[in-house]
Coordinates of C-alpha atoms in Angstrom, one line a residue:
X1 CA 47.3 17.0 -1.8
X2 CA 48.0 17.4 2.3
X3 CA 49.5 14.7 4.0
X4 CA 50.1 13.0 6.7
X5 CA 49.2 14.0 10.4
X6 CA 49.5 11.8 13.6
X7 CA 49.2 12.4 14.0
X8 CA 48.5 13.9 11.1
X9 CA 51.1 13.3 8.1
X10 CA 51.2 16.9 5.7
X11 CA 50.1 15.8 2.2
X12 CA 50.5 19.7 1.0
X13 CA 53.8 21.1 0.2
X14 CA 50.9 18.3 6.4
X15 CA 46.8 14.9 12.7
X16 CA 43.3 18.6 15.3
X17 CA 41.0 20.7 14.5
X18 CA 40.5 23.7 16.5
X19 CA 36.5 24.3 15.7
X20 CA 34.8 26.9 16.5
X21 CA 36.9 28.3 19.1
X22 CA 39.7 28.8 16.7
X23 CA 40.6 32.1 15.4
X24 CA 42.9 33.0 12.2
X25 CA 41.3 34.3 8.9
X26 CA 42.6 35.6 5.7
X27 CA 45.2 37.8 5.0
X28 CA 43.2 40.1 5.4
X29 CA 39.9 38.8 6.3
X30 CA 37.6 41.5 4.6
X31 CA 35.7 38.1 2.6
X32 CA 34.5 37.0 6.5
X33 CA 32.4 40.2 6.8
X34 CA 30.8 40.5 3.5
X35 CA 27.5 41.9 4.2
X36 CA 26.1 39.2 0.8
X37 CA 22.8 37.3 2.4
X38 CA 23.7 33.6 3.1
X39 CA 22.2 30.8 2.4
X40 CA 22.1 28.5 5.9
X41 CA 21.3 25.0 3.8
X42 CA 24.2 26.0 1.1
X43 CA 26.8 23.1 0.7
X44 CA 30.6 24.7 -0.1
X45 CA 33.4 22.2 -2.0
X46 CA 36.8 21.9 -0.3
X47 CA 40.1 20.6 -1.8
X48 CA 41.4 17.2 -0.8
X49 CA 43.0 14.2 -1.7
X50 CA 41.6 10.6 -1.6
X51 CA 42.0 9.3 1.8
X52 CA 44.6 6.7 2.7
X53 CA 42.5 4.3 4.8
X54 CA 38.7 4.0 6.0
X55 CA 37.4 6.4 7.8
X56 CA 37.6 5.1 11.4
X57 CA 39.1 7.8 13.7
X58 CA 41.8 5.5 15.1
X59 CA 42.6 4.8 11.4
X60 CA 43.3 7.8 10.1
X61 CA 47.1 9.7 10.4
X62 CA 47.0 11.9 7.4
X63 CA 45.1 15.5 6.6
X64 CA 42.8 14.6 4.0
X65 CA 41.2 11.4 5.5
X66 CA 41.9 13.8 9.3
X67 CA 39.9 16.6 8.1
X68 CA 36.9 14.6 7.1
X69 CA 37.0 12.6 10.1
X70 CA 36.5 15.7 12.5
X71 CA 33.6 17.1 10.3
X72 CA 31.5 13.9 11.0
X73 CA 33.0 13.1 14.7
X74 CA 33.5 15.6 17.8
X75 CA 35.4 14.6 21.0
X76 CA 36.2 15.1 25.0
X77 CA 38.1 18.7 24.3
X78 CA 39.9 20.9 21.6
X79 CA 41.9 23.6 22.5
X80 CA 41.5 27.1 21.5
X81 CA 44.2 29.4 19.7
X82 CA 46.0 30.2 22.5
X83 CA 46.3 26.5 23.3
X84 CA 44.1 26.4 26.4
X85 CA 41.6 23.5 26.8
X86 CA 38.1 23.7 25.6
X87 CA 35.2 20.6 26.5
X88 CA 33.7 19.4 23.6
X89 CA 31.6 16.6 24.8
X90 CA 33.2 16.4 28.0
X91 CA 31.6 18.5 31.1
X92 CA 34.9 18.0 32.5
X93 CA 38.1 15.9 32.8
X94 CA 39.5 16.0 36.5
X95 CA 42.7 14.5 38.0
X96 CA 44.2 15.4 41.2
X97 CA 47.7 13.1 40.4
X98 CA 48.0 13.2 36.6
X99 CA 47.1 9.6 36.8
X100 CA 43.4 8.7 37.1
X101 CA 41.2 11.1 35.6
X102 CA 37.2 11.2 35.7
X103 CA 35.4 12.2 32.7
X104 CA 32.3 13.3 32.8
X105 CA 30.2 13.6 29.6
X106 CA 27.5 16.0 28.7
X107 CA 24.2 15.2 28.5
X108 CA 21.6 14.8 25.5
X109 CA 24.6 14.3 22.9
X110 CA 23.8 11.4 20.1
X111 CA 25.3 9.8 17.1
X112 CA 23.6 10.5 13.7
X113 CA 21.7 7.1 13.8
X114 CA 20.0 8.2 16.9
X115 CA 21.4 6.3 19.9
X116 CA 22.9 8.3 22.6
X117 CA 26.7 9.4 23.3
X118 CA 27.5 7.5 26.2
X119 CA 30.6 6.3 28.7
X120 CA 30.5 3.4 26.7
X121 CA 31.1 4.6 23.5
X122 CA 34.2 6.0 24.4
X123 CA 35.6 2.9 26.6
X124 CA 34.5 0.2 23.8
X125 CA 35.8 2.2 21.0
X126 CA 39.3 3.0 22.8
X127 CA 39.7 -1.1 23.5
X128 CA 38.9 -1.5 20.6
X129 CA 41.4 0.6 18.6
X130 CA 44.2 -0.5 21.0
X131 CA 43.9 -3.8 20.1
X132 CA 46.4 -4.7 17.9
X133 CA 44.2 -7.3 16.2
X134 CA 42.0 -4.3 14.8
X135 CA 45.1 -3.0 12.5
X136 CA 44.3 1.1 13.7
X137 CA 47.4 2.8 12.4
X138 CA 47.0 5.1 15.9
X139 CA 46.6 2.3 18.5
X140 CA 50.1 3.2 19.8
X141 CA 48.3 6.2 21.4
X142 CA 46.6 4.4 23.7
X143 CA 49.8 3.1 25.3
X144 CA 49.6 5.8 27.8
X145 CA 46.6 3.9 29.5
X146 CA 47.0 1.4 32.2
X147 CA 47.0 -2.5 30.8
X148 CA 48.4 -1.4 27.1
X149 CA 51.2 -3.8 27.4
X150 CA 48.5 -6.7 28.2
X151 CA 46.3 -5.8 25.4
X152 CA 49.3 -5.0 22.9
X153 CA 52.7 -6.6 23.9
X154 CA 55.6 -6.2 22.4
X155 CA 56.3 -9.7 22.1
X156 CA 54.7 -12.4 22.6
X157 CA 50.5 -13.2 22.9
X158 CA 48.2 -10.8 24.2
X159 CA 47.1 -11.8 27.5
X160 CA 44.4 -9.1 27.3
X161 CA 41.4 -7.8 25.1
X162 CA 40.3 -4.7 27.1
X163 CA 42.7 -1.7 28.9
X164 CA 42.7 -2.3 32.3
X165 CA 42.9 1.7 32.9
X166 CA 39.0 2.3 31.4
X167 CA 36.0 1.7 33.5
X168 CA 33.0 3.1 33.1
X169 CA 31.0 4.3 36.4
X170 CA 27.7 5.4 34.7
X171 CA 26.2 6.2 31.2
X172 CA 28.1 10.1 31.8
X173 CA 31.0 8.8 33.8
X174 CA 34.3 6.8 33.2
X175 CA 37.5 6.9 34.6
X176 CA 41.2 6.6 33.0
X177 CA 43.6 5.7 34.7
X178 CA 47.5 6.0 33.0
X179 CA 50.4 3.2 33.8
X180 CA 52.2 6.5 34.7
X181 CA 51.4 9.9 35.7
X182 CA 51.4 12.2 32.2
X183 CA 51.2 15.6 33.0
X184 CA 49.8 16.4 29.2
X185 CA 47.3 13.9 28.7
X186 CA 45.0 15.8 28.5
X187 CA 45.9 17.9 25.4
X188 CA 46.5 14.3 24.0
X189 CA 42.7 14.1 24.2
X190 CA 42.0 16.3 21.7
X191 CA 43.4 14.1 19.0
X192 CA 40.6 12.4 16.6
X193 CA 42.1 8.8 18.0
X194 CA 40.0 9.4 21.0
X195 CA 36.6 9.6 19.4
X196 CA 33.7 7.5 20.4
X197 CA 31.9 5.4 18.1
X198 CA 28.1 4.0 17.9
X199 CA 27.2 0.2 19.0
X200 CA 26.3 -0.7 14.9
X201 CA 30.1 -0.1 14.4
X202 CA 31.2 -3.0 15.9
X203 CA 29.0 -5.0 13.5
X204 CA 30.8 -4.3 10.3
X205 CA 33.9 -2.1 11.5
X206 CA 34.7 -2.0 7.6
X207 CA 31.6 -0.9 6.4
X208 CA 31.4 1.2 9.0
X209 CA 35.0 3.1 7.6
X210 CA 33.2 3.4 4.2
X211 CA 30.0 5.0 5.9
X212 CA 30.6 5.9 9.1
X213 CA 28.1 7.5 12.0
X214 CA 29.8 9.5 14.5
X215 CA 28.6 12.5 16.8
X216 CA 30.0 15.3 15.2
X217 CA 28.2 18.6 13.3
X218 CA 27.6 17.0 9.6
X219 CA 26.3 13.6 9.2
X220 CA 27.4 11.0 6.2
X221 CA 25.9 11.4 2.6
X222 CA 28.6 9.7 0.2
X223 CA 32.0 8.5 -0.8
X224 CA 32.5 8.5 -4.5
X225 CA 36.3 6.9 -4.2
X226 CA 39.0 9.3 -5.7
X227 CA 36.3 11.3 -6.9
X228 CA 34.7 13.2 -3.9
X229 CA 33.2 12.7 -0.3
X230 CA 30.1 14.5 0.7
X231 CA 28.4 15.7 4.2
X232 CA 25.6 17.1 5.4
X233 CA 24.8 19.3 8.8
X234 CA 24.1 17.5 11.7
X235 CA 20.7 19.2 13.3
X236 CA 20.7 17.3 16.4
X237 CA 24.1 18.7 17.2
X238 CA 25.0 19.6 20.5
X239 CA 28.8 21.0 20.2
X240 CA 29.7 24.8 20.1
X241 CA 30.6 24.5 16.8
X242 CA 27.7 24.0 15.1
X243 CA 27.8 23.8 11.3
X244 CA 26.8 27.4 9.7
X245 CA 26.2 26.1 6.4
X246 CA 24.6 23.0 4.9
X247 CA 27.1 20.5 4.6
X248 CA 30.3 20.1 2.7
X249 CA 31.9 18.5 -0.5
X250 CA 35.4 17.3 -0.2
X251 CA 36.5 16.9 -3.5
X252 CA 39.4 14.9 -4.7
X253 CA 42.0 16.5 -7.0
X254 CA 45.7 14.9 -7.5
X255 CA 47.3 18.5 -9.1
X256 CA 47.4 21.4 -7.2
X257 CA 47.6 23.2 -10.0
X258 CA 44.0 22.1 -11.4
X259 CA 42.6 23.1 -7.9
X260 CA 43.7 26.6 -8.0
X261 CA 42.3 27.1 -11.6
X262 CA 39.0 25.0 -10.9
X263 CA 38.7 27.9 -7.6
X264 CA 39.3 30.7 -9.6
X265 CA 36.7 29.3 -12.0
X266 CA 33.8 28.6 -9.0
X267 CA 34.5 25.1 -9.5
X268 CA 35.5 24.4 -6.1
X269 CA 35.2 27.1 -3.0
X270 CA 37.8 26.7 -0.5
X271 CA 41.8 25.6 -1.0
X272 CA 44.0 24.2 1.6
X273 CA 46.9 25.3 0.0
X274 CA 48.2 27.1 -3.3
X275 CA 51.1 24.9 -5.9
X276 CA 54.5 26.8 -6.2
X277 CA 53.5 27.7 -9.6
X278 CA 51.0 30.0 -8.3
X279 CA 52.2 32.1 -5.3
X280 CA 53.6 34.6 -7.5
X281 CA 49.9 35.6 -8.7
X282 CA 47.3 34.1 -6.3
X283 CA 47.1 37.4 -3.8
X284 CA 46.8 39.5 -7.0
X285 CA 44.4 36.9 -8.9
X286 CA 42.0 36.3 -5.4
X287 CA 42.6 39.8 -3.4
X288 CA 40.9 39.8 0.1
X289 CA 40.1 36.1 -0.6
X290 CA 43.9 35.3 -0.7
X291 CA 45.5 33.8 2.9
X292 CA 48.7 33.9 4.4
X293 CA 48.8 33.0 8.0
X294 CA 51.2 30.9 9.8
X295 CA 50.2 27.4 11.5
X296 CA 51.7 24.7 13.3
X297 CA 53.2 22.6 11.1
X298 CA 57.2 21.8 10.3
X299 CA 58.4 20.4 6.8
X300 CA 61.2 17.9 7.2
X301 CA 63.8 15.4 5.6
X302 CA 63.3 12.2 7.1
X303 CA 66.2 9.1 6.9
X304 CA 64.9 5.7 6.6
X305 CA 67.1 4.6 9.1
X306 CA 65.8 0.9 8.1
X307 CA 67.0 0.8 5.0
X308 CA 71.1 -0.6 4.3
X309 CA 71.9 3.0 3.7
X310 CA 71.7 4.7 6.7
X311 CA 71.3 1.5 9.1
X312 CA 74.9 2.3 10.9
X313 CA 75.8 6.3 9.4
X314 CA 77.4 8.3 11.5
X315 CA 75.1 11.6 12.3
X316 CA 77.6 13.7 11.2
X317 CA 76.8 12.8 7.4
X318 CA 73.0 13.7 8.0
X319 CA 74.0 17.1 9.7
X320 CA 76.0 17.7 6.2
X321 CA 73.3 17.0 4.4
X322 CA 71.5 19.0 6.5
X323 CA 74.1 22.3 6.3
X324 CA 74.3 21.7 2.9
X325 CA 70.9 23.0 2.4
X326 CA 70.5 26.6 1.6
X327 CA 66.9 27.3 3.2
X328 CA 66.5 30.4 2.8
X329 CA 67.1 30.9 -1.0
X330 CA 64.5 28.4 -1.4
X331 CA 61.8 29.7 1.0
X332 CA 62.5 33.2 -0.7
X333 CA 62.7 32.1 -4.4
X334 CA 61.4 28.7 -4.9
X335 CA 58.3 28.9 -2.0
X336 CA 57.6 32.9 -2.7
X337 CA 58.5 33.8 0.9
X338 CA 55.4 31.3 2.1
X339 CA 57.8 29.2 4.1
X340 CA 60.3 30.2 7.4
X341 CA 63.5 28.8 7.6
X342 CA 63.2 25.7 10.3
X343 CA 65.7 26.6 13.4
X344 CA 64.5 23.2 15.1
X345 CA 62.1 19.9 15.2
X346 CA 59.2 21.8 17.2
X347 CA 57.0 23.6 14.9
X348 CA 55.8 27.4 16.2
X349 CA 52.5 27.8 17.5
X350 CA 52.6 25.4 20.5
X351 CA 53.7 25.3 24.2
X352 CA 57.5 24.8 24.2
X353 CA 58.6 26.1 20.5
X354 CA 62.3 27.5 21.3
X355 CA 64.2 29.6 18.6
X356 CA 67.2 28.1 17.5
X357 CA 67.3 24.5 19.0
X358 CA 69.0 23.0 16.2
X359 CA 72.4 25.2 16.6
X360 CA 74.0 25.6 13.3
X361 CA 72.9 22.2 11.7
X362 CA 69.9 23.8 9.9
X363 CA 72.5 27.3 9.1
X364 CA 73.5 26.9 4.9
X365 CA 77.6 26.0 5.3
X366 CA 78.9 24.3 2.1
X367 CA 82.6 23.9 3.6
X368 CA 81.3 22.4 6.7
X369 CA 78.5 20.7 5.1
X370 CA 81.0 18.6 3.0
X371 CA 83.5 18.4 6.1
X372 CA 81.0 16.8 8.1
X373 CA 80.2 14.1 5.5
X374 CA 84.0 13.5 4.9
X375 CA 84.3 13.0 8.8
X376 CA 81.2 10.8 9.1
X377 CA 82.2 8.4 6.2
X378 CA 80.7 9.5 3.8
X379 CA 77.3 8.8 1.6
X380 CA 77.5 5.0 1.0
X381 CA 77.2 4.9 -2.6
X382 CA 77.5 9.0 -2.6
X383 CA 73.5 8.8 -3.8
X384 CA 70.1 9.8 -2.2
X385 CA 66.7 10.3 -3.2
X386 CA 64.3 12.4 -1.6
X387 CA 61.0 10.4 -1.5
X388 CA 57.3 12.8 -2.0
X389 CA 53.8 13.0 -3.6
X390 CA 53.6 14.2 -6.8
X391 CA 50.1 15.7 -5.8
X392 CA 51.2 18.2 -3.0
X393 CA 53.6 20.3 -4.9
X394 CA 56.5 19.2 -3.5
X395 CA 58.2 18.4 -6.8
X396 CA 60.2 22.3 -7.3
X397 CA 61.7 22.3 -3.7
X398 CA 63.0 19.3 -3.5
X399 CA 64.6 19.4 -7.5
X400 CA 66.0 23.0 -5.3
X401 CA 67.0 20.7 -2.3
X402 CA 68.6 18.4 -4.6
X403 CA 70.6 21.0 -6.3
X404 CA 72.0 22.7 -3.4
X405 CA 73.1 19.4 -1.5
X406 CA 74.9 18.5 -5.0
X407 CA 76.0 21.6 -5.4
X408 CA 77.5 22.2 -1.8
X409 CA 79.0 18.5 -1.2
X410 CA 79.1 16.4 -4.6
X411 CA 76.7 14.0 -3.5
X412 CA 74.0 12.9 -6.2
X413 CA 70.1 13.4 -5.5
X414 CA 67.4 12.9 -7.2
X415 CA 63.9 13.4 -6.2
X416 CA 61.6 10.0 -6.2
X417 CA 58.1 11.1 -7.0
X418 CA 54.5 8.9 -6.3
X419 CA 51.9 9.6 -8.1
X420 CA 50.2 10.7 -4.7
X421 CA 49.9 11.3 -1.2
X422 CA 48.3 7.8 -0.6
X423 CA 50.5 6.0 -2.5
X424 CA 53.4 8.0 -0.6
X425 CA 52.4 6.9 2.7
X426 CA 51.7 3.5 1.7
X427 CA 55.5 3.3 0.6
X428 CA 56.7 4.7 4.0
X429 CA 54.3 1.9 5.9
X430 CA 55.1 -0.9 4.2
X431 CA 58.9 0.7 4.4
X432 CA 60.0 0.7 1.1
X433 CA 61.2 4.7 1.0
X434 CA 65.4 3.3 -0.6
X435 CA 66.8 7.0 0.8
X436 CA 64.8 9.7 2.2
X437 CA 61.7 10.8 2.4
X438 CA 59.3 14.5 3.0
X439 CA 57.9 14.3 5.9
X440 CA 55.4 17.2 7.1
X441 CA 54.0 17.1 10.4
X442 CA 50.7 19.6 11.9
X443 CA 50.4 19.4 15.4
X444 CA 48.0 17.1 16.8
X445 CA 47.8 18.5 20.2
X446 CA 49.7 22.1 21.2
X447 CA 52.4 20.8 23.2
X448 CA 56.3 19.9 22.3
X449 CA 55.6 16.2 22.7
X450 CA 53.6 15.5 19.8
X451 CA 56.6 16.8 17.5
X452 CA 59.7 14.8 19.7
X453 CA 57.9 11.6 21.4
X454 CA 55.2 11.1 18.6
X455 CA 57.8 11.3 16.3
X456 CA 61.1 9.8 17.2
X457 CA 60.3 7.9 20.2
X458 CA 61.5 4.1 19.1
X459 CA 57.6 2.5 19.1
X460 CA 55.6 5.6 18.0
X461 CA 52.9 5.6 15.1
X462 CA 54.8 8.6 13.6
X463 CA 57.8 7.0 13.7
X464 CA 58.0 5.8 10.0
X465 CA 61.7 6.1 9.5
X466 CA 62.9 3.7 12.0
X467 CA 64.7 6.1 14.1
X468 CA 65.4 3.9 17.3
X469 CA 67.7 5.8 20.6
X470 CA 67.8 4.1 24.0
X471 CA 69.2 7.6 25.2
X472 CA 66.2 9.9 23.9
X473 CA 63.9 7.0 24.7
X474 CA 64.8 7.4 28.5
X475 CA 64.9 11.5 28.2
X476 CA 61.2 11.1 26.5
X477 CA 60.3 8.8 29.9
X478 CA 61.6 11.6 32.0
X479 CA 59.7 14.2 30.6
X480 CA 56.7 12.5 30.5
X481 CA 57.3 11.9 34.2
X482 CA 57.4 15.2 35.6
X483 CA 55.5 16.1 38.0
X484 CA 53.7 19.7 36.2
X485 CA 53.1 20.5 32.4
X486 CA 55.4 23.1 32.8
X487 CA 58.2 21.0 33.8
X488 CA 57.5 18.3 31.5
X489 CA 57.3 21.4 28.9
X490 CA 61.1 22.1 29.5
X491 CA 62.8 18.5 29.5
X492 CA 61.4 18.6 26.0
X493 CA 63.1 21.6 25.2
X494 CA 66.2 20.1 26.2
X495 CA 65.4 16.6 24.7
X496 CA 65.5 18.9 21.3
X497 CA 68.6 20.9 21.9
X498 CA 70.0 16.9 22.0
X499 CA 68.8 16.0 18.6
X500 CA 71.1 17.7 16.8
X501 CA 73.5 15.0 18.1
X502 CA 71.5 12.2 16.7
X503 CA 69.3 13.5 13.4
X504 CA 66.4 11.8 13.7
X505 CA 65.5 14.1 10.9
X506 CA 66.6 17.0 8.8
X507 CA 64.7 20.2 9.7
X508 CA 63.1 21.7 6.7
X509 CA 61.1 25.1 7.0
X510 CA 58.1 26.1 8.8
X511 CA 54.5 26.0 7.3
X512 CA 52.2 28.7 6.3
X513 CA 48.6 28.4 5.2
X514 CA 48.7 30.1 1.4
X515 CA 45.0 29.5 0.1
X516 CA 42.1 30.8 -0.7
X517 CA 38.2 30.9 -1.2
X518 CA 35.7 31.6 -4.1
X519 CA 33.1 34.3 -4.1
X520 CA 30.4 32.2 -3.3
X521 CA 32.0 31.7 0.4
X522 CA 32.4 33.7 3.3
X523 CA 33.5 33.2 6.7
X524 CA 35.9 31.4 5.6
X525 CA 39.3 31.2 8.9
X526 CA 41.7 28.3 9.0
X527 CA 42.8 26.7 12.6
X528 CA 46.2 26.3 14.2
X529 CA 46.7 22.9 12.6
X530 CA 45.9 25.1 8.6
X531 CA 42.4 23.2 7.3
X532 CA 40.0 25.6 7.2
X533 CA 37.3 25.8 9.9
X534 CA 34.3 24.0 8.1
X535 CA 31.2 25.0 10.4
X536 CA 32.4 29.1 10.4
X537 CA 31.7 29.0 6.1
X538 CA 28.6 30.5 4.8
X539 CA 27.4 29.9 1.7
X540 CA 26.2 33.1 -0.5
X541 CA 22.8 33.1 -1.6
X542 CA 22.4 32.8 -5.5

């Protein structure tokens, strides 16, 4: 179903939820007012796929184990739609440098097994997800705190076990402190990786991923594997976003397809996405419980720059590939219009999207397209594949994909399908993608960095492909060295106005959240990062 997400890898045909602070809705949004009397203890089902790993919140960098993980833990902050900063469990997170920041936690919040939410259970859980002994798939996010390099070196033995840049002052107080002044750390708080987690974790950190207690608004019932995972509200909650509803069934389903017929059937009650198959008839099948709403997520083509293929290519062969790509035909006719034509690397919806930052690399040009290629040296073997999960609906666009670059250049490409989104990702981490692979990407935190740095800088989590720059690793160190958000904001812009140079990726198309509920539901909204906001549903009374 939905990938990945470092965060937060797009399984669907896509790392933050917004809560309750998020707005969005339907297409048209008449279901959220139904006047129907609700049942407050009703549990509603929601579409997924079976997570990749346990669910620990450093563990976690794709949407279906992502959106389970933030029902059943909350953290410091989460931003609202507009992209301003919200506290969560934080009273407040000060700095005066960018550097050192206090956080100060609000009182009377506790995990579901009773013990309280303290400094500690943010320091301890951070030190222990950055160590690299601990196997968390996000620890690199942590490498923004003072004493990472000790604790996780890039050679050599640790000389560390704990980040230098934690302490904790009292049970509501603890200080950061970064290795270098990050004008956006903040935002990067809102990302599940900075959770805190209960003192029984540390006991059985494996058990703990198959039944885990966090702080959040539902609690833990069940995890039936590839079958469904089931929650229940959270009483003792303290958040804003309280659960309206009982508690939720995530329920596991490897076709699209079988989704959208068990919904219109009452089977299950609220999809994150609709297969290809369908768009033609779901707003006409579902009415006022059909959506279509943008949200921050880019589709792209990533190169396994690891692999013999593409270990020395020249760029100008992937920006062929690239222009010989005819986005908007297959947006229109293949994707029913629920897809933009991508213009850059940045997707829209967060501070420093800029229109057009790829130049004409992502514009359809067959003569140029094949030009390009000729001039870089061609395909070596003049075949790719195009790498996805058989389970997101991914397999008509990139047979179209295929087609056009054939078409426009005389390369081969096929597409090379796993049976599902886990199974994908655990072929990109174990980096056994042999050409190309789909990569979809939901913001993490609202700011142009999570979609260059997170992505393409040389030791990032998201960096799957093996992309690797010395010159875009030392314009990422400069942006993340300015002195104001807004600055730091702009030497992003212009680190992505560079990429075209290097083609870390090939830019794809633009998300939109195409989905819908079942009459049993309403209140039903989806967030900036496209999962639907769990606690706003209200179940119908029967």
């Amino acid at each position: 179903m939905r990938g990945a997400k470092s965060a937060k890898w797009v399984a669907i045909a896509a790392v933050v939820a917004l809560g309750a602070t998020a707005c969005g809705g339907g297409s048209d949004d008449k279901g959220s007012d139904s006047k129907a009397a609700v049942d407050p203890a009703g549990k509603f089902s929601v579409e997924v796929g079976e997570p990749q790993n346990p669910l620990q919140p450093a563990n976690t960098m794709e949407s279906n184990g992502s959106i389970v993980i933030r029902s059943l833990f909350s953290g410091l902050v989460d931003y609202d739609s507009s992209g301003k900063i919200v506290m969560v469990n934080a009273q407040s997170v000060d700095s005066t440098d960018n550097k050192t920041f206090t956080v100060k936690l609000k009182s009377g919040w506790k995990f579901h097994d009773g013990t309280p939410v303290t400094a500690d259970s943010y320091v301890k859980a951070w030190n222990w997800a950055a160590n690299p002994a601990n196997k968390q798939t996000n620890s690199f996010w942590f490498s923004d705190i003072q004493g990472y390099d000790d604790v996780a070196p890039a050679k050599g033995k640790p000389k560390a076990t704990t980040l230098s840049g934690l302490k904790v002052v009292d049970d509501s107080t603890f200080t950061i402190t970064l290795s270098k002044a990050l004008p956006y750390f903040v935002y990067k708080l809102g990302y599940e990786v900075f959770d805190p987690l209960p003192a029984s974790f540390y006991k059985d950190p494996k058990a703990a991923g198959e039944h885990p207690i966090g702080n959040g608004p539902y609690k833990f019932v069940s995890w039936q594997h590839k079958k469904q995972i089931e929650v229940a509200k959270f009483d003792g909650y303290k958040g804003p976003n309280a659960a309206k509803n009982g508690g939720v069934i995530f329920k596991n389903y490897t076709s699209l397809e079988t989704a959208y017929e068990d919904l219109k059937s009452g089977n299950v009650d609220v999809l994150r996405q609709i297969a290809p198959k369908d768009l033609p008839v779901y707003k006409s099948d579902l009415g006022d419980r059909a959506v279509d709403q943008a949200y921050s997520a880019i589709q792209t083509i990533a190169v396994a720059y690891y692999t013999k293929q593409w270990k020395d290519i020249d760029p100008k062969v992937i920006q062929g590939l690239s222009m010989a790509i005819d986005r908007n035909t297959i947006t229109k006719t293949v994707l029913q219009g629920t897809r933009e034509p991508a213009t850059g690397w940045v997707a829209k919806g967060v501070l420093g999207y800029q229109p057009n930052a790829a130049g004409d690399v992502t514009t359809y040009n067959p003569t140029k397209a094949k030009a390009l290629i000729k001039e870089g040296g061609g395909v070596p073997g003049n075949q790719i594949y195009i790498q996805y999960n058989a389970d997101g609906g991914h397999k008509e666009w990139v047979e179209a994909v295929c087609n056009s670059i054939t078409n426009a250049t005389g390369v081969k490409c096929s597409g090379d399908s796993k049976a599902d989104f886990q199974a994908d990702l655990n072929a990109r981490d174990a980096k056994q993608v042999k050409s190309l692979y789909r990569s979809g990407w939901v913001l993490d935190y609202p700011f142009n960095a999570n979609f260059i740095r997170d992505l393409y800088g040389t030791e990032s989590d998201g960096n799957q492909g093996g992309f690797s720059n010395k010159t875009i690793d030392s314009e990422i160190a400069a942006a993340d060295a300015a002195p104001t958000l807004e600055d730091s904001e702009k030497k992003y812009q212009e680190i992505e106005k560079q990429l075209p140079n290097y083609m870390p990726s090939i830019p794809l198309w633009y998300y939109k959240v195409n989905a819908g509920y079942s009459e049993n539901v309403t209140g039903v909204k989806y967030a900036q990062d496209g999962d639907p906001i769990l606690t706003g549903v209200q179940v119908k009374k029967k």
